[in-house]
C-alpha positions as CSV (number, residue, x, y, z in Angstrom):
1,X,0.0,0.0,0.0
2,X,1.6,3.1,-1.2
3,X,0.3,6.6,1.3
4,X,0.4,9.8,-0.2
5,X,0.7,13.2,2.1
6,X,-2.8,14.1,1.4
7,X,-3.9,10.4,2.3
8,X,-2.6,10.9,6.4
9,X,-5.5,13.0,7.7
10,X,-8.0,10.4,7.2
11,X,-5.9,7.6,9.1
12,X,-7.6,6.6,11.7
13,X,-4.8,7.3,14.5
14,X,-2.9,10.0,15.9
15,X,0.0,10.9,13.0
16,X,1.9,13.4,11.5
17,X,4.1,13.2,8.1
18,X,7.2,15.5,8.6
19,X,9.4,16.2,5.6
20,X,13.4,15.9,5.8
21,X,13.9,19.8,7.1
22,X,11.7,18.3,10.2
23,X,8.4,20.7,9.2
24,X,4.9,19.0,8.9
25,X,4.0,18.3,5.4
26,X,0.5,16.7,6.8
27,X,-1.2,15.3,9.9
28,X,-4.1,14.1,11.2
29,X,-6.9,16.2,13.1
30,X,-5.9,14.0,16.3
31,X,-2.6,15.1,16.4
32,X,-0.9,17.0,19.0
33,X,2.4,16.6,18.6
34,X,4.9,13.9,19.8
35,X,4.8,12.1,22.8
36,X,6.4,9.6,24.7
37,X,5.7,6.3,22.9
38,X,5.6,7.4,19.7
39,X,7.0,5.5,16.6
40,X,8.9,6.6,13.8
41,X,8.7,5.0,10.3
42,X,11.2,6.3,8.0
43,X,9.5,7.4,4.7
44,X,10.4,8.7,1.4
45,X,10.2,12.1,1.8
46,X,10.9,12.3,5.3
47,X,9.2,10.3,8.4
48,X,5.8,9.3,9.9
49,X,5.6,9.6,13.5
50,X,2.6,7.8,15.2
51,X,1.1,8.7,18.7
52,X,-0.6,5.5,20.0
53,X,-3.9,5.7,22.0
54,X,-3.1,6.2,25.5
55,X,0.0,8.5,25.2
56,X,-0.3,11.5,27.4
57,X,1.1,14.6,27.6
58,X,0.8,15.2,31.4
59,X,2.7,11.9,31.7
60,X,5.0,13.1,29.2
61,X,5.9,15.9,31.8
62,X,6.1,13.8,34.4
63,X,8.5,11.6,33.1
64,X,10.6,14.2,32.0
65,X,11.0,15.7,35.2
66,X,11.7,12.4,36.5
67,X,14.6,11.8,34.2
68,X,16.1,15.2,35.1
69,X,15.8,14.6,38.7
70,X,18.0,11.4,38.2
71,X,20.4,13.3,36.0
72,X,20.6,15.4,39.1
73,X,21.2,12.9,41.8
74,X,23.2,10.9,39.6
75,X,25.7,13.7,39.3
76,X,25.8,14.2,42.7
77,X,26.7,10.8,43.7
């Protein structure tokens, strides 16, 4: 099956086609930019990143601030 960038806003998931330069060539209404769990396909003009159902941006944050917080202590052990 062969996509084209005006075929990604009616997939029926959470997606956004960005072209090599990194800007948005097309996405889906659902789309709110990348989170944590997202996937990557490569693609010929640039990439597909999908957002599976359940992805969160508040847990994004949270996890985030976790990491750093580790970065922290770890480099003051």
């Amino acid at each position: 099956m062969r996509l084209t960038a005006g075929d990604i806003s009616d997939l029926p998931f959470s997606c956004a086609l960005f072209d090599r330069r990194g800007h948005i060539v097309n996405s889906t209404p659902e789309w709110q930019g990348s989170s944590l769990g997202a996937v990557t396909y490569e693609a010929v003009i640039g990439s597909l990143v999908v957002v599976p159902d359940g992805c969160s941006t508040d847990v994004d944050g949270l996890v985030v601030d976790l990491i750093a917080g580790l970065v922290s202590a770890s480099r003051e052990m």
